[in-house]
């Protein structure tokens, strides 16, 4: 049964799959306190898709209480059984891939095939972590004949997941899968711009056999819903992905209750191109790195740092790529969809203006499209000074800044001259040089002769202001487990 709040006249197919747009707490759909709602907008048309319950602080309280109650049984489920349940979530996501992708594309704006790959990636998180459920072993530590000492890895309890709008379903899975496998219960707050896929995923978790209360979803605004979650006394761990200022705020808030946080806060990621690189291949990787998801990716290749001798050739290749990309509504599966919201379009275009005003040259693009929807052309800037805003700040749109270097030391200095340190790429045919740079680059993820080299099984996270802790891979489980050391006197 679809919620009455959905306007049936405008309902595209994807919404048929969604039972409700209320809050999902303790396995039930419930309206927000005071029946407060928010409108989620189709960024390709600027039209409302649905009104969705907007959680208030007391709804967050109810969700956290449900998670707390559910936790005590969930942690006691045989780990192998927990693994089977989590694996079933992955299978159900695969079974419902087209429907979830359509929902994600509608709500977020991304091209359908990119949404599909996000959804398959989401399924893979559940499948990957499911296999770890019965392998979360402790250690035994030799203390001599008179004692026994061993460690146990225990779940924290209630894990809060505060999700951004760029990969709503995929980042839900990235956090919820390891949290569940480790035996935690979760309360998820999706971004106000993109609440829909999380609601559907919560329902699939229940269908897979996750007990009521173990996965709760409370759409709402950062204030009050996100804030209430971050400061809740009964939340034991917070995972956040988003901007640096909000991440700092969450860390301050969590300090009050001494709650551990995992933060993934974006980047300004350099792609360093040496003259000996295969320039055509480098340009292709970089174009994928900056224009996928309309550039709204924390690990996007948003800064090219290229040797001056090959700058023109590389820029020509990049411009050819950018100019060949199709732009349109996600449902038509173009190369580039709209950006997520009117506010975000405004932010991206104001960076483009700042670049032009500052004296950088637009090689291609540079304009928002004169049509409904939040479309902006793939844009490439050259003559970018390292001090310009477009060289330093995360634009989070399809906007690439090209800087040049003279020698290797220069390249490293330019690449590291950033408050961020999430990803970096090196394009070169010289394996020794590649390894030298891998060592020097201040980034949690370094790609060599490719971009987006990470997979579900590889650890991902930032140096410097790009974050704390690691997501993905086995390492992510460390965020969801605390160590208990047991010391026994045998005398
Ligand atoms: P944001 O404020 O960091 O939002 C991320 C999440 O945090 C959303 O769910 C947001 O809720 C929530 N939130 C906001 N204030 C909060 C608070 N005081 N306590 C707890 N949670 C809170 O990011 P944004 O404003 O959507 O985007 C701004 C910029 O952040 C982007 O332009 C981009 O540069 C960067 N960003 C980075 C990533 C990444 O992957 N690292 C992802 C998205 C954005 P609401 O959305 O409901 O307000
Ligand atoms: Mg939306």
XYZ file of C-alpha atoms and ligand atoms in Angstrom:
540
model
C 0.000 0.000 0.000
C 1.434 3.291 -1.051
C 1.227 6.202 1.339
C -1.513 8.681 0.534
C 1.046 11.421 0.568
C 2.355 10.285 -2.815
C 0.721 12.146 -5.670
C -0.489 9.295 -7.861
C -0.823 11.473 -10.944
C 2.876 12.084 -11.050
C 3.976 8.730 -9.741
C 6.537 7.120 -11.977
C 6.817 3.345 -11.807
C 9.653 3.198 -9.261
C 7.438 4.382 -6.434
C 5.165 1.375 -6.825
C 7.729 -0.664 -4.936
C 7.703 1.537 -1.869
C 5.116 0.502 0.749
C 5.220 3.748 2.632
C 7.115 6.976 3.060
C 6.757 7.036 6.834
C 9.526 6.377 9.321
C 10.564 2.740 9.673
C 10.907 1.987 13.372
C 10.816 -1.402 15.058
C 9.597 -3.048 11.860
C 6.607 -0.706 11.542
C 5.765 2.318 9.427
C 5.011 5.258 11.686
C 4.358 8.918 10.906
C 6.718 11.508 12.330
C 5.737 13.206 15.529
C 3.350 16.052 14.679
C 2.934 14.447 11.215
C 5.855 16.542 9.981
C 6.943 15.771 6.428
C 9.533 16.840 3.891
C 9.178 16.856 0.104
C 11.666 14.944 -1.925
C 12.240 16.437 -5.362
C 13.071 14.920 -8.738
C 16.231 16.844 -9.674
C 15.583 16.252 -13.377
C 12.195 18.009 -13.313
C 12.231 20.049 -10.072
C 8.857 18.447 -9.275
C 8.021 16.843 -5.936
C 8.138 13.056 -5.975
C 6.654 12.325 -2.580
C 6.299 13.709 0.871
C 8.238 11.729 3.393
C 7.922 11.706 7.165
C 10.541 14.011 8.686
C 11.741 12.655 12.012
C 11.775 14.908 15.059
C 13.961 14.450 18.118
C 11.375 12.290 19.887
C 11.083 10.019 16.839
C 14.833 9.553 16.952
C 14.435 8.715 20.598
C 11.832 6.056 19.765
C 14.066 4.590 17.057
C 17.103 4.466 19.317
C 15.035 2.796 22.046
C 13.822 0.184 19.543
C 17.389 -0.458 18.420
C 18.561 -0.741 22.021
C 15.894 -3.350 22.799
C 16.583 -5.298 19.615
C 20.325 -5.248 20.165
C 20.324 -7.627 23.127
C 18.821 -10.465 21.072
C 20.649 -9.639 17.838
C 24.058 -9.823 19.471
C 23.172 -13.298 20.734
C 22.127 -14.696 17.354
C 24.592 -17.404 16.313
C 27.104 -15.502 14.164
C 26.723 -18.002 11.321
C 22.987 -17.371 11.304
C 23.597 -13.626 11.402
C 25.793 -14.111 8.353
C 23.050 -16.043 6.539
C 20.504 -13.317 7.243
C 22.866 -10.585 6.079
C 23.674 -12.581 2.954
C 19.954 -12.819 2.197
C 19.740 -9.006 2.285
C 22.321 -8.975 -0.494
C 20.327 -11.488 -2.514
C 17.092 -9.554 -2.095
C 18.819 -6.361 -3.211
C 19.993 -8.194 -6.338
C 16.474 -9.539 -6.916
C 15.100 -5.996 -6.658
C 17.981 -4.285 -8.438
C 16.003 -2.695 -11.272
C 13.346 -1.349 -8.981
C 15.867 0.029 -6.473
C 17.935 1.561 -9.253
C 14.863 3.270 -10.702
C 13.967 4.635 -7.280
C 17.508 5.875 -6.672
C 17.771 7.436 -10.104
C 14.470 9.238 -9.633
C 15.286 10.593 -6.190
C 18.973 11.382 -6.653
C 19.092 12.139 -10.379
C 21.836 9.742 -11.380
C 21.798 7.866 -14.715
C 20.036 4.526 -14.447
C 23.063 2.408 -15.255
C 25.104 4.204 -12.577
C 22.255 3.640 -10.135
C 22.255 -0.041 -11.060
C 25.931 -0.340 -10.388
C 25.440 1.374 -6.997
C 22.718 -1.124 -6.139
C 24.804 -4.123 -7.151
C 27.589 -2.598 -5.054
C 25.142 -2.370 -2.147
C 24.271 -6.062 -2.530
C 27.980 -6.854 -2.574
C 28.542 -5.131 0.765
C 26.003 -7.414 2.408
C 27.443 -10.486 0.681
C 31.025 -9.567 1.523
C 30.460 -8.850 5.204
C 28.116 -11.835 5.612
C 31.125 -14.090 5.144
C 32.917 -12.407 8.043
C 30.111 -12.891 10.571
C 31.502 -16.109 12.040
C 35.157 -15.106 11.764
C 35.285 -12.156 14.149
C 37.793 -13.839 16.369
C 39.709 -12.549 19.347
C 43.260 -13.419 20.336
C 44.828 -15.298 23.184
C 47.775 -13.580 24.764
C 50.498 -15.566 26.535
C 50.806 -14.398 30.154
C 52.696 -17.338 31.643
C 51.525 -20.492 33.439
C 49.503 -18.771 36.156
C 46.989 -17.005 33.996
C 44.924 -17.031 30.864
C 44.335 -13.923 28.833
C 42.155 -13.570 25.779
C 40.255 -10.912 23.881
C 36.655 -10.881 22.766
C 35.382 -8.579 20.018
C 32.007 -7.243 21.028
C 29.523 -5.027 19.213
C 29.076 -1.483 20.497
C 25.289 -1.621 20.637
C 23.408 1.044 18.677
C 25.138 2.317 15.566
C 23.915 5.616 14.089
C 24.371 5.935 10.353
C 24.135 9.457 8.951
C 24.046 9.202 5.186
C 24.695 11.756 2.415
C 22.760 12.222 -0.832
C 25.366 11.229 -3.399
C 25.177 7.425 -2.965
C 22.148 6.939 -0.727
C 21.637 3.183 -1.100
C 25.266 2.273 -1.534
C 26.438 4.174 1.542
C 23.530 2.720 3.542
C 24.918 -0.712 2.702
C 28.518 0.312 3.301
C 27.699 1.127 6.923
C 24.769 -1.091 7.808
C 26.276 -4.354 6.507
C 29.383 -4.369 8.744
C 27.404 -2.938 11.665
C 24.893 -5.814 11.495
C 27.463 -8.517 10.970
C 29.300 -7.336 14.066
C 26.057 -7.647 16.051
C 24.994 -4.006 16.328
C 21.524 -2.574 15.826
C 21.254 0.521 13.638
C 19.373 3.759 13.224
C 19.849 5.251 9.771
C 19.227 8.875 8.862
C 19.242 9.352 5.106
C 19.838 12.816 3.622
C 16.793 15.042 3.267
C 17.305 15.175 -0.527
C 17.309 11.379 -1.018
C 15.339 9.436 1.594
C 13.545 6.882 -0.588
C 15.955 4.017 -1.217
C 16.809 3.662 2.477
C 13.126 3.079 3.262
C 12.920 0.317 0.686
C 16.184 -1.220 1.899
C 14.915 -1.301 5.478
C 11.924 -3.279 4.314
C 14.161 -5.718 2.442
C 16.241 -6.187 5.617
C 13.076 -7.288 7.409
C 12.158 -9.599 4.534
C 15.623 -11.155 4.794
C 14.982 -12.046 8.426
C 16.513 -9.120 10.305
C 14.518 -8.875 13.556
C 12.348 -5.827 14.125
C 14.244 -2.903 15.602
C 17.651 -3.974 14.318
C 17.429 -1.666 11.274
C 15.458 1.554 11.725
C 15.259 4.387 9.199
C 14.402 7.937 10.210
C 14.411 10.349 7.271
C 14.590 13.968 8.322
C 16.708 17.072 8.350
C 20.209 17.333 9.774
C 18.560 19.543 12.360
C 16.780 18.115 14.292
C 17.017 14.433 13.240
C 20.753 14.047 12.546
C 21.705 16.168 15.503
C 19.382 14.232 17.858
C 20.967 10.994 16.707
C 24.543 12.226 17.097
C 23.934 13.506 20.613
C 21.787 10.627 21.853
C 23.034 9.103 25.108
C 22.016 5.651 23.958
C 23.856 5.742 20.630
C 27.150 3.903 20.988
C 28.824 4.580 17.660
C 28.316 7.102 14.836
C 29.204 6.671 11.175
C 28.941 9.833 9.114
C 29.694 10.649 5.496
C 29.365 14.217 4.273
C 30.975 17.634 4.547
C 33.871 18.671 6.782
C 31.871 21.260 8.800
C 29.073 18.802 9.570
C 31.630 16.102 10.386
C 33.361 18.460 12.808
C 30.044 19.304 14.395
C 29.217 15.616 14.824
C 32.603 14.943 16.363
C 32.090 17.781 18.860
C 28.638 16.501 19.688
C 29.872 12.945 20.114
C 32.611 14.186 22.418
C 29.910 15.017 24.979
C 28.978 11.356 25.288
C 32.443 10.009 24.424
C 31.028 8.173 21.435
C 33.376 6.924 18.713
C 32.861 8.353 15.246
C 33.822 7.180 11.806
C 33.955 10.151 9.456
C 34.295 10.225 5.691
C 34.464 13.864 4.677
C 35.283 14.188 1.020
C 38.355 15.381 -0.810
C 40.035 17.508 -3.424
C 41.732 14.649 -5.093
C 44.757 15.103 -7.357
C 45.311 13.092 -10.526
C 49.010 13.453 -11.311
C 49.951 12.884 -14.926
C 53.592 12.420 -16.016
C 54.787 12.783 -19.604
C 55.487 9.050 -19.907
C 51.860 8.138 -19.131
C 49.479 6.762 -21.729
C 47.696 10.102 -22.074
C 44.664 8.775 -23.842
C 44.059 6.201 -21.140
C 44.789 8.743 -18.395
C 42.289 11.191 -19.876
C 39.659 8.492 -20.051
C 40.202 7.510 -16.408
C 40.171 11.120 -15.251
C 37.022 11.938 -17.226
C 35.317 8.957 -15.586
C 36.756 10.100 -12.263
C 35.263 13.578 -12.458
C 32.080 13.235 -14.509
C 30.552 10.058 -13.038
C 27.561 10.921 -10.831
C 27.926 14.510 -12.128
C 31.074 14.831 -10.043
C 29.219 14.294 -6.776
C 31.698 11.783 -5.426
C 33.991 12.238 -2.457
C 36.754 10.386 -4.309
C 36.268 12.251 -7.627
C 39.321 13.199 -9.689
C 38.690 16.885 -9.234
C 42.226 18.272 -9.626
C 44.531 17.354 -12.480
C 48.201 17.992 -11.792
C 49.894 17.511 -15.154
C 53.452 17.987 -16.380
C 53.646 21.205 -18.391
C 55.053 19.411 -21.458
C 51.915 17.282 -21.940
C 49.312 19.650 -20.562
C 47.899 20.679 -23.961
C 47.684 17.139 -25.235
C 45.980 15.907 -22.053
C 43.568 18.838 -21.971
C 42.603 18.192 -25.612
C 41.815 14.592 -24.753
C 39.859 15.599 -21.652
C 37.873 18.232 -23.552
C 36.997 15.678 -26.240
C 35.690 13.354 -23.543
C 33.737 16.047 -21.720
C 32.180 17.423 -24.875
C 31.049 13.961 -25.976
C 29.062 13.262 -22.803
C 25.292 13.202 -23.027
C 23.350 15.101 -20.357
C 19.779 14.435 -19.350
C 17.362 12.937 -16.838
C 18.648 9.832 -15.111
C 15.780 7.709 -16.440
C 17.083 8.209 -20.028
C 20.423 6.838 -18.876
C 22.658 9.594 -20.202
C 26.324 9.927 -19.210
C 25.611 12.820 -16.855
C 22.430 13.488 -14.879
C 21.402 16.581 -12.943
C 23.035 17.555 -9.673
C 20.959 16.731 -6.641
C 19.217 19.976 -5.726
C 18.657 23.636 -6.500
C 20.963 24.581 -3.630
C 23.660 22.334 -4.919
C 23.335 23.672 -8.481
C 23.758 27.137 -7.029
C 26.879 26.016 -5.183
C 28.426 24.419 -8.268
C 27.688 27.378 -10.541
C 29.040 29.820 -7.992
C 32.333 27.902 -8.032
C 32.358 28.116 -11.827
C 31.866 31.873 -11.537
C 34.621 32.123 -8.944
C 36.943 30.288 -11.346
C 36.142 32.587 -14.239
C 36.324 35.721 -12.087
C 39.662 34.579 -10.716
C 41.148 34.371 -14.213
C 40.980 30.635 -14.930
C 40.044 29.654 -18.490
C 37.003 27.551 -19.303
C 38.089 24.979 -21.905
C 34.641 23.406 -22.181
C 31.276 23.715 -20.447
C 30.837 26.347 -17.787
C 27.075 26.790 -17.929
C 23.993 25.483 -16.221
C 21.519 24.224 -18.835
C 18.612 26.483 -19.617
C 15.893 23.930 -18.910
C 14.013 22.465 -15.968
C 16.163 20.374 -13.690
C 19.515 21.015 -12.062
C 21.787 20.389 -15.010
C 25.279 21.745 -15.382
C 27.681 21.121 -18.224
C 30.826 19.086 -17.697
C 33.365 21.845 -17.213
C 37.148 21.978 -17.492
C 39.265 24.856 -16.226
C 42.883 25.515 -17.166
C 45.178 28.349 -16.043
C 44.241 27.427 -12.502
C 46.389 28.909 -9.792
C 46.895 26.625 -6.751
C 45.514 29.343 -4.480
C 42.187 29.643 -6.299
C 39.040 28.365 -4.645
C 38.456 25.972 -7.549
C 41.866 24.434 -6.835
C 41.332 24.091 -3.087
C 37.680 23.529 -2.250
C 35.482 20.538 -2.909
C 33.051 21.597 -5.632
C 31.227 18.267 -5.754
C 30.093 18.834 -9.315
C 31.281 18.041 -12.863
C 34.042 20.631 -12.693
C 37.697 19.809 -13.262
C 40.623 22.113 -12.461
C 43.887 21.570 -14.336
C 47.162 22.655 -12.730
C 50.667 22.128 -14.101
C 53.988 21.088 -12.601
C 57.643 21.186 -13.609
C 59.302 18.302 -11.782
C 58.380 15.390 -9.545
C 58.962 17.283 -6.297
C 56.698 20.027 -7.580
C 54.004 17.499 -8.418
C 54.105 16.010 -4.924
C 54.004 19.406 -3.280
C 51.040 20.541 -5.346
C 49.193 17.268 -4.785
C 49.674 17.417 -1.017
C 48.890 21.119 -0.767
C 45.355 20.484 0.465
C 43.490 20.173 3.728
C 42.050 16.970 2.272
C 43.663 13.575 1.747
C 41.098 11.089 0.519
C 42.273 9.780 -2.855
C 45.081 10.536 -5.286
C 46.053 9.108 -8.661
C 49.387 8.695 -10.405
C 49.622 8.174 -14.147
C 53.067 7.076 -15.294
C 54.822 4.222 -17.092
C 57.715 4.347 -14.601
C 57.087 1.834 -11.835
C 59.774 3.250 -9.562
C 58.300 6.708 -9.829
C 54.853 5.313 -9.141
C 56.080 3.711 -5.922
C 57.930 6.867 -4.858
C 54.713 8.822 -5.217
C 52.623 6.204 -3.463
C 54.877 6.745 -0.455
C 54.821 10.531 -0.593
C 51.161 11.169 -1.264
C 49.068 12.137 1.750
C 45.935 10.188 0.897
C 44.133 7.159 2.230
C 43.739 5.721 -1.263
C 46.200 5.929 -4.122
C 45.315 4.774 -7.624
C 48.023 3.991 -10.144
C 47.124 4.263 -13.842
C 43.437 4.160 -13.052
C 40.782 6.023 -11.087
C 38.219 4.564 -8.665
C 40.443 1.586 -7.995
C 38.616 0.721 -4.775
C 36.253 -2.189 -4.302
C 34.005 -3.282 -1.439
C 36.840 -5.405 -0.113
C 39.481 -2.643 -0.091
C 39.726 -0.235 2.861
C 38.662 3.327 2.142
C 39.049 6.533 4.114
C 40.879 9.770 4.478
C 44.071 11.345 5.725
C 43.983 14.866 7.161
C 40.541 16.542 7.060
C 39.120 13.811 4.855
C 38.155 11.757 7.840
C 38.741 9.286 10.610
C 38.558 5.526 10.428
C 38.154 3.251 7.451
C 35.093 2.004 5.664
C 34.930 -0.981 3.324
C 37.087 -4.052 3.541
C 37.742 -6.054 6.691
C 39.049 -2.898 8.353
C 35.568 -1.378 8.476
C 34.564 -3.992 11.023
C 36.921 -2.316 13.494
C 34.478 0.606 13.650
C 31.719 -1.717 14.821
C 33.556 -3.865 17.357
C 35.181 -3.032 20.641
C 37.762 -5.237 22.280
C 37.259 -6.745 25.689
C 40.368 -8.191 27.278
C 39.786 -11.010 29.758
C 42.505 -11.720 32.330
C 42.086 -14.853 34.447
C 44.174 -15.768 37.430
C 44.680 -19.532 37.607
C 46.385 -19.616 40.966
P 26.178 17.511 5.051
O 25.580 18.662 5.763
O 27.499 17.054 5.511
O 25.114 16.315 5.084
C 25.405 14.947 5.228
C 24.418 14.300 6.185
O 24.541 14.885 7.478
C 22.972 14.507 5.792
O 22.233 13.361 6.142
C 22.598 15.689 6.648
O 21.213 15.817 6.840
C 23.280 15.348 7.937
N 23.463 16.471 8.861
C 23.464 17.804 8.600
N 23.655 18.510 9.733
C 23.766 17.618 10.745
C 23.965 17.723 12.158
N 24.114 18.899 12.769
N 24.038 16.581 12.877
C 23.912 15.383 12.300
N 23.705 15.216 10.976
C 23.633 16.322 10.202
O 26.337 17.786 3.511
P 25.387 18.612 2.513
O 25.030 19.941 3.128
O 24.310 17.744 2.048
O 26.419 18.872 1.325
C 27.391 19.900 1.451
C 28.705 19.481 0.854
O 29.209 18.331 1.534
C 28.652 19.048 -0.592
O 28.607 20.117 -1.455
C 29.910 18.244 -0.686
O 31.026 19.086 -0.877
C 30.019 17.582 0.666
N 29.537 16.177 0.638
C 30.449 15.193 0.747
C 30.029 13.875 0.682
C 30.999 12.744 0.775
O 30.758 11.703 0.211
N 32.067 12.885 1.541
C 28.694 13.566 0.502
C 27.762 14.598 0.428
C 28.205 15.909 0.500
P 20.305 16.638 5.788
O 20.827 16.416 4.431
O 19.008 16.038 5.953
O 20.356 18.056 6.225
Mg 15.155 13.835 -4.102
